[in-house]
Amino acid sequence: RKGQSIEKALSIFKRKVKQSGMMLELRERSYYRKKSDLLRERKKKAILRNKYKVLKEKE
């Protein structure tokens, strides 16, 4: 935008890129991972999420 500082424009751009998830997708697609590895990782994350949820409910 006209009259806007470079720093402000850069911070807006970074925020929009982060919100879109573009960098995360780029990182994930940078190399091939087998489907079994992806499923194993998702299962591990789900177990951890459940564990923290149970711990939080106990408090």
mmCIF file of C-alpha atoms in Angstrom:
data_model
loop_
_atom_site.group_PDB
_atom_site.id
_atom_site.type_symbol
_atom_site.label_atom_id
_atom_site.label_comp_id
_atom_site.label_asym_id
_atom_site.label_seq_id
_atom_site.Cartn_x
_atom_site.Cartn_y
_atom_site.Cartn_z
ATOM 1 C CA ARG A 1 0.000 0.000 0.000
ATOM 2 C CA LYS A 2 1.138 3.511 -0.632
ATOM 3 C CA GLY A 3 2.501 5.398 2.326
ATOM 4 C CA GLN A 4 3.071 2.225 4.335
ATOM 5 C CA SER A 5 6.482 1.431 5.761
ATOM 6 C CA ILE A 6 8.399 -1.574 4.484
ATOM 7 C CA GLU A 7 8.518 -3.132 7.959
ATOM 8 C CA LYS A 8 4.740 -2.901 8.360
ATOM 9 C CA ALA A 9 4.125 -4.387 4.901
ATOM 10 C CA LEU A 10 6.587 -7.200 5.604
ATOM 11 C CA SER A 11 4.930 -8.059 8.917
ATOM 12 C CA ILE A 12 1.506 -8.153 7.237
ATOM 13 C CA PHE A 13 2.894 -10.411 4.498
ATOM 14 C CA LYS A 14 4.492 -12.771 7.042
ATOM 15 C CA ARG A 15 1.245 -12.988 9.015
ATOM 16 C CA LYS A 16 -0.801 -13.798 5.899
ATOM 17 C CA VAL A 17 1.674 -16.487 4.787
ATOM 18 C CA LYS A 18 1.621 -18.047 8.257
ATOM 19 C CA GLN A 19 -2.188 -18.025 8.406
ATOM 20 C CA SER A 20 -2.482 -19.621 4.976
ATOM 21 C CA GLY A 21 -0.289 -22.556 6.044
ATOM 22 C CA MET A 22 1.799 -22.290 2.893
ATOM 23 C CA MET A 23 5.168 -22.629 4.631
ATOM 24 C CA LEU A 24 4.031 -25.629 6.645
ATOM 25 C CA GLU A 25 2.861 -27.369 3.473
ATOM 26 C CA LEU A 26 6.116 -26.513 1.722
ATOM 27 C CA ARG A 27 8.091 -28.005 4.611
ATOM 28 C CA GLU A 28 5.964 -31.151 4.563
ATOM 29 C CA ARG A 29 6.351 -31.599 0.802
ATOM 30 C CA SER A 30 10.092 -30.930 0.707
ATOM 31 C CA TYR A 31 10.756 -34.667 0.686
ATOM 32 C CA TYR A 32 8.674 -37.802 0.218
ATOM 33 C CA ARG A 33 7.415 -39.620 3.281
ATOM 34 C CA LYS A 34 5.782 -43.017 3.169
ATOM 35 C CA LYS A 35 2.124 -43.223 4.031
ATOM 36 C CA SER A 36 2.857 -45.626 6.881
ATOM 37 C CA ASP A 37 5.233 -43.063 8.410
ATOM 38 C CA LEU A 38 2.589 -40.344 8.139
ATOM 39 C CA LEU A 39 -0.014 -42.552 9.786
ATOM 40 C CA ARG A 40 2.404 -43.492 12.566
ATOM 41 C CA GLU A 41 3.170 -39.823 13.207
ATOM 42 C CA ARG A 42 -0.524 -38.868 13.254
ATOM 43 C CA LYS A 43 -1.285 -41.672 15.690
ATOM 44 C CA LYS A 44 1.562 -40.588 17.963
ATOM 45 C CA LYS A 45 0.314 -36.983 17.944
ATOM 46 C CA ALA A 46 -3.228 -38.128 18.723
ATOM 47 C CA ILE A 47 -1.999 -40.155 21.695
ATOM 48 C CA LEU A 48 -0.075 -37.155 23.034
ATOM 49 C CA ARG A 49 -3.083 -34.856 22.547
ATOM 50 C CA ASN A 50 -5.269 -37.290 24.444
ATOM 51 C CA LYS A 51 -2.691 -37.618 27.219
ATOM 52 C CA TYR A 52 -2.479 -33.843 27.730
ATOM 53 C CA LYS A 53 -6.258 -33.521 27.565
ATOM 54 C CA VAL A 54 -6.663 -36.103 30.343
ATOM 55 C CA LEU A 55 -3.991 -34.378 32.445
ATOM 56 C CA LYS A 56 -5.701 -31.020 32.010
ATOM 57 C CA GLU A 57 -9.094 -32.468 32.974
ATOM 58 C CA LYS A 58 -7.634 -33.906 36.193
ATOM 59 C CA GLU A 59 -6.595 -30.439 37.391
#
